[in-house]
XYZ file of C-alpha atoms in Angstrom:
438
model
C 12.095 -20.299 -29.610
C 15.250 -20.036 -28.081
C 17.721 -23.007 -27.033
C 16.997 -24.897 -23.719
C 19.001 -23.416 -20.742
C 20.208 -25.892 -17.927
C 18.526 -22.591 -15.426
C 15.210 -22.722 -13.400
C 13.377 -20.368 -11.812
C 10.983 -20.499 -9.608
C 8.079 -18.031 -9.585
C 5.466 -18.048 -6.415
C 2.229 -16.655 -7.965
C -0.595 -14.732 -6.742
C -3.377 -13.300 -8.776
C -3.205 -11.354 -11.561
C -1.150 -11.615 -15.151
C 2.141 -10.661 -13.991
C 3.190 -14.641 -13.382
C 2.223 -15.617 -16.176
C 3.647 -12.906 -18.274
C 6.963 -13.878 -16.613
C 6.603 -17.754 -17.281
C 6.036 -16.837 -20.913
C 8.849 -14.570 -21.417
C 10.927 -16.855 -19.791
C 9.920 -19.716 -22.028
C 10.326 -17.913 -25.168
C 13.870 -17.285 -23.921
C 14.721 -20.968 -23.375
C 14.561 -20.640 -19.518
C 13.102 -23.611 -17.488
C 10.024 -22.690 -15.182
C 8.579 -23.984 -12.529
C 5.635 -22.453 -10.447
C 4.203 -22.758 -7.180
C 0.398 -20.826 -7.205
C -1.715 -19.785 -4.263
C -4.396 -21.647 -3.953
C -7.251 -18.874 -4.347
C -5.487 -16.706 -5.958
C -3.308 -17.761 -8.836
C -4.911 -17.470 -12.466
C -6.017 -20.430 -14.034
C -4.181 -19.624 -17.001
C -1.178 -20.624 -15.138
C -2.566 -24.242 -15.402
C -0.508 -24.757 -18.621
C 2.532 -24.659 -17.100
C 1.477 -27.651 -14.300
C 2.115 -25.314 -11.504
C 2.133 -26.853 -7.811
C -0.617 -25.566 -6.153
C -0.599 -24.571 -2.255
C -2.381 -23.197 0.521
C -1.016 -20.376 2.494
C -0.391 -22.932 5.534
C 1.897 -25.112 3.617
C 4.950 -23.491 3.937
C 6.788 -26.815 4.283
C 5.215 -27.908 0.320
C 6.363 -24.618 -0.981
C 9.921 -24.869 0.165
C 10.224 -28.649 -1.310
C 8.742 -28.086 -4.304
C 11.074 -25.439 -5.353
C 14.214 -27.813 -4.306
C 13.152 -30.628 -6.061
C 12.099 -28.634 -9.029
C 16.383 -27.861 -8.851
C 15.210 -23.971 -8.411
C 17.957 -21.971 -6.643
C 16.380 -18.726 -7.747
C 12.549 -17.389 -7.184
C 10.227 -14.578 -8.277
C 7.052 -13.257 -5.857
C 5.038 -12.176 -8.729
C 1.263 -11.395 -8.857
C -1.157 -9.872 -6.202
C -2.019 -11.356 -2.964
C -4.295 -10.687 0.058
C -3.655 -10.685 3.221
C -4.275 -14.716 4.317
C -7.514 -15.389 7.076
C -5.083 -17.510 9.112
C -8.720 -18.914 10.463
C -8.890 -20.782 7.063
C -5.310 -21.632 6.485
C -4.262 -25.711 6.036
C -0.729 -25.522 7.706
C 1.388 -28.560 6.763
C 4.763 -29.581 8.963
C 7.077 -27.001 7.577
C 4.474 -24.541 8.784
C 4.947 -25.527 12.288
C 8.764 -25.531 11.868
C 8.387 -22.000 10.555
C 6.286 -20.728 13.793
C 8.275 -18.476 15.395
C 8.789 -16.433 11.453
C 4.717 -16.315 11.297
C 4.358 -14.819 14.354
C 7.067 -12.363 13.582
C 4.906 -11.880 10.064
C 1.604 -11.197 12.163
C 3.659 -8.546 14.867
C 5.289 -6.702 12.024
C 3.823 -3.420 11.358
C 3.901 -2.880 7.550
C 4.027 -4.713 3.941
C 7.639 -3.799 3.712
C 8.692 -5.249 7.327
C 6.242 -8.313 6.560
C 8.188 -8.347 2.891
C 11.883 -8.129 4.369
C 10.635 -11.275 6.772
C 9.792 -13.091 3.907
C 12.871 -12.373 1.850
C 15.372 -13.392 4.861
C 13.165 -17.074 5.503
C 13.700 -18.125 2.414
C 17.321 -17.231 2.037
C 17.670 -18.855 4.776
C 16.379 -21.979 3.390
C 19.434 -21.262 0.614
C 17.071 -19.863 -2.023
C 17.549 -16.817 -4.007
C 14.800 -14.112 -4.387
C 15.262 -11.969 -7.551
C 13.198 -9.257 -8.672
C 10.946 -9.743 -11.621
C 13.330 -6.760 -13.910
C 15.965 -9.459 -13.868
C 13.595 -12.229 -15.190
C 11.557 -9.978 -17.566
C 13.457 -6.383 -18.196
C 10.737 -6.367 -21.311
C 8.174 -5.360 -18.851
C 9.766 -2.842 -16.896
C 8.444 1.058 -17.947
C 11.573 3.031 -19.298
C 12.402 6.850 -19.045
C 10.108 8.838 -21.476
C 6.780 8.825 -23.171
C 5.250 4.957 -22.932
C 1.461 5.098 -24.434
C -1.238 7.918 -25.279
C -0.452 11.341 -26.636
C 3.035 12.621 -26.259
C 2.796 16.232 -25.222
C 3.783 16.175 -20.989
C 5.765 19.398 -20.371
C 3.116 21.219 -19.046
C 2.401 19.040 -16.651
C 5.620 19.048 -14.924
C 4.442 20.953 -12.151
C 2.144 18.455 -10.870
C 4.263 15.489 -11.441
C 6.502 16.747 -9.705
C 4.407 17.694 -6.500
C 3.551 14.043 -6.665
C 6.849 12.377 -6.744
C 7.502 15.092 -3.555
C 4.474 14.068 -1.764
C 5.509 10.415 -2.034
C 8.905 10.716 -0.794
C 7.350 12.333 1.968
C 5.057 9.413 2.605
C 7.802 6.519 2.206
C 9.489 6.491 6.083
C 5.638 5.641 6.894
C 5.294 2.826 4.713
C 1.579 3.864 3.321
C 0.753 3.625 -0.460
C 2.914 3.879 -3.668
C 0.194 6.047 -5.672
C -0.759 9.610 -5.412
C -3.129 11.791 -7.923
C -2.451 15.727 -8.071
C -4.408 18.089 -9.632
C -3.628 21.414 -10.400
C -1.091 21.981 -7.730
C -3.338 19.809 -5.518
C -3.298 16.651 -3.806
C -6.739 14.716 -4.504
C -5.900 11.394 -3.530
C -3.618 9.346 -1.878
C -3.071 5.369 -1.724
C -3.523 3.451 1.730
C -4.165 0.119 1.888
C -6.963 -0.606 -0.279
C -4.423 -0.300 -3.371
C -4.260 1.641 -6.709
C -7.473 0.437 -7.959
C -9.726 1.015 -5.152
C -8.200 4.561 -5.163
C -8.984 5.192 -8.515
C -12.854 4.074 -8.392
C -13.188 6.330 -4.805
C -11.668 9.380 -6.563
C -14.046 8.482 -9.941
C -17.001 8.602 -7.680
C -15.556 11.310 -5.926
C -15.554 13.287 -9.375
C -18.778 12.546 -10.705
C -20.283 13.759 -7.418
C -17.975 16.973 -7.921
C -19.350 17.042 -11.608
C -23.592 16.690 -10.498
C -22.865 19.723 -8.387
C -21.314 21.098 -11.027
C -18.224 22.190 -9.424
C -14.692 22.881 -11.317
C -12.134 19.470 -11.828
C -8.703 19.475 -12.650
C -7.692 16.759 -15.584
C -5.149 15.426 -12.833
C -2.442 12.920 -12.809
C -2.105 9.664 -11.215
C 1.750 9.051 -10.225
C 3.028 5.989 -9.073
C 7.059 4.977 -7.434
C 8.391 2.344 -5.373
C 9.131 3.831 -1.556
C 13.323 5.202 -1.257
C 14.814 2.094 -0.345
C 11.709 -0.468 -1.122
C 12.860 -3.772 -2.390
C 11.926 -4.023 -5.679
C 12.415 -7.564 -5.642
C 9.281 -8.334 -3.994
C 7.449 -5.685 -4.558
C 8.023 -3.469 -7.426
C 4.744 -1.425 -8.476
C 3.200 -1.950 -11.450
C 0.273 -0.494 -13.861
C -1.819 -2.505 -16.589
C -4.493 -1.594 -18.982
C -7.158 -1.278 -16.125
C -4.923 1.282 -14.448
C -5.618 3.288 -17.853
C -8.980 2.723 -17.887
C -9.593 3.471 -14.550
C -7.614 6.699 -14.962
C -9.997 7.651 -18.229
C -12.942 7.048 -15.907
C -11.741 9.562 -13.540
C -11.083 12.189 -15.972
C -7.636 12.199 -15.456
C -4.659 13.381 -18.052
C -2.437 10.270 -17.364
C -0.296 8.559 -15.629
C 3.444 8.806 -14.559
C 5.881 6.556 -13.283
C 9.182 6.170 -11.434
C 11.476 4.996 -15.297
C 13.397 1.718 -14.391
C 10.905 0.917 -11.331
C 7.269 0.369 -12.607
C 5.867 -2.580 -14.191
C 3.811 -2.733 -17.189
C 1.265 -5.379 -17.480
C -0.613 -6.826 -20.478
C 1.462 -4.334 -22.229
C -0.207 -4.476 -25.229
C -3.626 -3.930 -23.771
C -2.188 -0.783 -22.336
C -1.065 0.807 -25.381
C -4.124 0.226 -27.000
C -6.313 1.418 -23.816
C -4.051 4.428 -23.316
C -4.574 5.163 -27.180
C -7.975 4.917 -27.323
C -8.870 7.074 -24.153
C -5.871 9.260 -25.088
C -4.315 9.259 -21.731
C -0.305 9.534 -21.807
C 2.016 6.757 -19.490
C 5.156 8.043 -19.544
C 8.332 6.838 -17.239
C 10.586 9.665 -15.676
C 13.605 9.662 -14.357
C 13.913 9.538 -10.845
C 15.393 12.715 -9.213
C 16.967 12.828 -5.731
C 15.973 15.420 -3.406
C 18.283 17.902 -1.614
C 19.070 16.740 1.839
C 18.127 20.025 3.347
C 14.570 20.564 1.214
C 13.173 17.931 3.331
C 11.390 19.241 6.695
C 12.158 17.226 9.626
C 9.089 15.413 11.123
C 8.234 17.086 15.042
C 6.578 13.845 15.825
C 9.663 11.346 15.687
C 9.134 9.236 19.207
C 8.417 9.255 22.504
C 12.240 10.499 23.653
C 11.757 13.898 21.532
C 9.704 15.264 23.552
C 6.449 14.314 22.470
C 3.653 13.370 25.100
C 0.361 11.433 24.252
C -1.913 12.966 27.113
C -5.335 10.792 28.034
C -8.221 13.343 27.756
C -10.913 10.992 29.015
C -11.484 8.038 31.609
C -10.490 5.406 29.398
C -6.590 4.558 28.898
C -4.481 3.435 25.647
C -2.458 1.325 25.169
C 1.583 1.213 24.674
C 0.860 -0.225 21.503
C -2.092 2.518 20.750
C 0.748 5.258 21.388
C 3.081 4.081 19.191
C 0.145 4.168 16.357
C -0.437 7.467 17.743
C 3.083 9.166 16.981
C 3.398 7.348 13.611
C -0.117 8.932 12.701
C 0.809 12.491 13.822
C 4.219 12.305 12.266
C 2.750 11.372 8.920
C 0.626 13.869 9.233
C 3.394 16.228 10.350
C 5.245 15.268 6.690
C 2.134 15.860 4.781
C 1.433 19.794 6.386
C 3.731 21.070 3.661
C 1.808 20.123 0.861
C -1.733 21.251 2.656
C -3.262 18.030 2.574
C -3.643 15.635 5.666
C -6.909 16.528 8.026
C -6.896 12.489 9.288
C -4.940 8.709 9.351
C -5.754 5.503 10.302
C -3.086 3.704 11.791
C -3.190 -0.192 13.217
C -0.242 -1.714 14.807
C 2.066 0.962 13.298
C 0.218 -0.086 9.962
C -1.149 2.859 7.769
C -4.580 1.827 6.642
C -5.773 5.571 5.291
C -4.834 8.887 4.924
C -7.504 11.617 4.154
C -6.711 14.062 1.336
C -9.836 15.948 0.690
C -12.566 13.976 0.683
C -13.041 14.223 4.441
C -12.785 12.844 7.847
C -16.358 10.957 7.334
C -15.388 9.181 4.844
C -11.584 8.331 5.973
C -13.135 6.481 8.969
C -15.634 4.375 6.511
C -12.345 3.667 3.999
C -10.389 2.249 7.090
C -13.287 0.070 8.615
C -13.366 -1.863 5.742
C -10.313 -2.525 5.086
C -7.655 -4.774 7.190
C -4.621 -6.691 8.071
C -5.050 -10.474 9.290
C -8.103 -11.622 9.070
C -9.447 -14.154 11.225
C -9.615 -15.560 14.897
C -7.496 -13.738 17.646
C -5.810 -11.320 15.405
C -9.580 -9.524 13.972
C -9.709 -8.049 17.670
C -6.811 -5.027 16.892
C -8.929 -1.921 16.246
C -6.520 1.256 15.607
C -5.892 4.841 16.281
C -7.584 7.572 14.210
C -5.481 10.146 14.172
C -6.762 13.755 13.341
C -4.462 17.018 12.515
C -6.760 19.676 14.440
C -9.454 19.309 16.731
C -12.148 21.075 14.605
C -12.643 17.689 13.409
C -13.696 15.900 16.604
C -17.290 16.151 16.276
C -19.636 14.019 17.932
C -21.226 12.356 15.110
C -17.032 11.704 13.738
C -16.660 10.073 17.275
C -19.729 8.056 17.272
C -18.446 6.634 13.324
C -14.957 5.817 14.969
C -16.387 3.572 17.436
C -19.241 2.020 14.924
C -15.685 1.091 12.803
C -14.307 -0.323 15.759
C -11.123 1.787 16.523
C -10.061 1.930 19.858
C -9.201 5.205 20.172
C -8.912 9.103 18.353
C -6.330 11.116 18.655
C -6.044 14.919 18.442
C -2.421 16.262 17.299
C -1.789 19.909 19.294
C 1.168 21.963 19.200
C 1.186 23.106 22.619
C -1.020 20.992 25.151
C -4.196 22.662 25.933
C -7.426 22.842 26.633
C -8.464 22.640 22.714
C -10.362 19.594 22.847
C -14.860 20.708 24.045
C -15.576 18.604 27.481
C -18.566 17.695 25.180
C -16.400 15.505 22.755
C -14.295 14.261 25.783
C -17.601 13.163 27.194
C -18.947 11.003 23.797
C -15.792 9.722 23.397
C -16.014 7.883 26.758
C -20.270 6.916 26.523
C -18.924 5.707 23.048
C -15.939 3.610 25.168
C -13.449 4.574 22.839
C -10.114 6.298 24.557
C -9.600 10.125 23.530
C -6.014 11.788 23.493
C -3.966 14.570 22.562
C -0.253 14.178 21.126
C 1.342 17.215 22.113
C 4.796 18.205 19.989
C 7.016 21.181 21.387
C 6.973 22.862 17.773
């Protein structure tokens, strides 16, 4: 055990291992800790170290607790959810904090909600640091992690991934993609790594009953260009691995110097046992002229959201609409993209393969902020030719609750069958066109 240090820092903690992983290094190290968990979803474990436990609502605890504690540093480390502000128990400093929650609830992404955060509490004269300066040890380094060793010939593919998800980063959608064999079968939205991973498994072993060919794949993972890492730097445990077995694919790789790795003995061994490599590699910056320029970039660049049918969207619904059909746009290159889900400028899906149907079913169940006013927002499907508007796609789009479907066109015309004009308003959901000048 090392020597007591006079230092103290903070860690807020949401679910999983990662907080406690940190207070444990730390402690080995000498280094004082004090912890404030989320009620409902900090680990138990964490009980050891007499954490102060809070509820969403009381911002006001949180921010005293930390002071008195003499912490002038803090680490956001574990998972959270997105809070039901229905159920939330919101104290005095909550209040006082008003006008920065509804800011949190109008943002349109994690890393706008995640920059909000950041700036309260330096305003409050507290220091966020990123979990690589409290616990470098669990930080994946450039070259082979875990599992067997031999990765050259899959440099093809991982690097098709790492393209594909600097594509994706100016949208703000996942941090995970999976290629296989030059292809794109699987890409992250909101549901997270893990949900990915068991929709491509089942995915698979549907593939494999009908006896149709499968790549081993890769997964790949990276932190968005410019994503602070301080809050929100990605990370992979042994369930990652296992998950990654399951799905019959060859391994994983990860942005070196950016990627967490959890329970990093449990990895080794998992990644050993189902002999699937983890390996970190080097980041590599792309040539400022390889990257196509997006046609859909706003409203000013001559683009033109066109109403098909009698019922109207919204300002709000447009802006969803050009984000949707400029990812989509980005994605063209690497012939994956048929569909996106899009609410409040927040990217809940994007298909890759496994079909519009089942794009529409991902994004009903998943959301932002749960609860009371805010569960009335319903979202923009956005599609990348109108093949896809079929009626029984239209009549699944309404059952989900989006408010409208949008078709993305080239040139404006008449592409789009009177007959799927005419569901889309009996199913009173609005039915547009974004039209680009490309």
């Amino acid at each position: 055990m090392a020597k007591p240090s006079s230092r103290q820092i903070g860690i807020l903690a949401g679910g999983g291992s990662l907080p406690r992983e940190i207070a444990e290094g730390l402690a080995v190290r000498g280094v004082g800790v004090h912890i404030v968990a989320i009620d409902g979803e900090a680990d138990r474990q964490l009980d050891k170290f007499n954490p102060t436990n809070v509820n969403w609502g009381q911002i006001g605890l949180i921010l005293s607790s930390f002071k008195s504690a003499g912490c002038r540093q803090i680490v956001f480390a574990g998972s959270v959810r997105r809070p039901d502000l229905s159920k939330i128990k919101p104290d005095l400093g909550f209040f006082r904090a008003l006008f920065t929650v509804l800011r949190l609830i109008r943002v349109g992404g994690d890393d706008a909600i995640l920059r909000a955060v950041i700036g309260f509490f330096e305003r409050h004269g507290i220091e966020i640091v990123g979990v690589d300066q409290v616990a470098p040890e669990l930080v994946v380094g450039e070259g082979l992690f875990a599992g067997p060793g031999q990765i050259r010939e899959d440099a093809s593919d991982i690097g098709l991934g790492f393209d594909v998800l600097r594509a994706l980063a100016p949208f703000d959608v996942g941090q995970a993609v999976v290629v296989s064999d030059g292809r794109v079968e699987a890409i992250e939205g909101a549901e997270g790594t893990d949900r990915m991973l068991d929709r491509l498994m089942a995915a698979r072993q549907r593939r494999m009953r009908e006896r149709l060919a499968l790549g081993r794949g890769i997964l790949l993972k990276a932190p968005k260009p410019g994503q602070d890492l301080r809050v929100d730097m990605p990370a992979i445990g042994p369930e990652t691995v296992r998950k990654v077995a399951g799905a019959d694919l060859k391994g994983v790789a990860v942005e070196a110097g950016s990627v967490l790795a959890l329970q990093r003995g449990g990895l080794i061994e998992m990644a050993k046992t189902h002999r699937v490599f983890v390996a970190g590699i080097a980041a590599v910056t792309p040539d400022a002229g390889g990257v196509e320029q997006e046609p859909f970039r706003s409203t000013a660049d001559g683009i033109t959201l066109r109403k098909l049918g009698r019922r109207a969207f919204s300002k709000s619904d447009a802006v969803d609409a050009i984000k949707g059909g400029r990812l989509l746009s980005a994605l063209g290159r690497f012939d994956t993209g048929r569909g996106v889900v899009v609410v409040r400028r927040h990217v809940l899906a994007v298909e890759a393969g496994e079909g519009i149907g089942d794009l529409i079913e991902r994004a009903a169940g998943l959301r932002q902020w749960g609860g009371g006013l805010f569960a009335r927002r319903k979202g923009v499907l956005v599609l990348a030719a109108g093949r896809d508007l079929e009626q029984d796609m239209i009549a699944k789009a309404a059952e989900a609750g989006f408010a409208g479907i949008v078709v993305v066109l080239q040139k404006f015309a008449a592409s789009v069958a009177d007959s799927a004009i005419s569901e889309a308003d009996r199913r009173k959901v609005f039915i547009a066109a974004l039209v680009g000048e490309g």
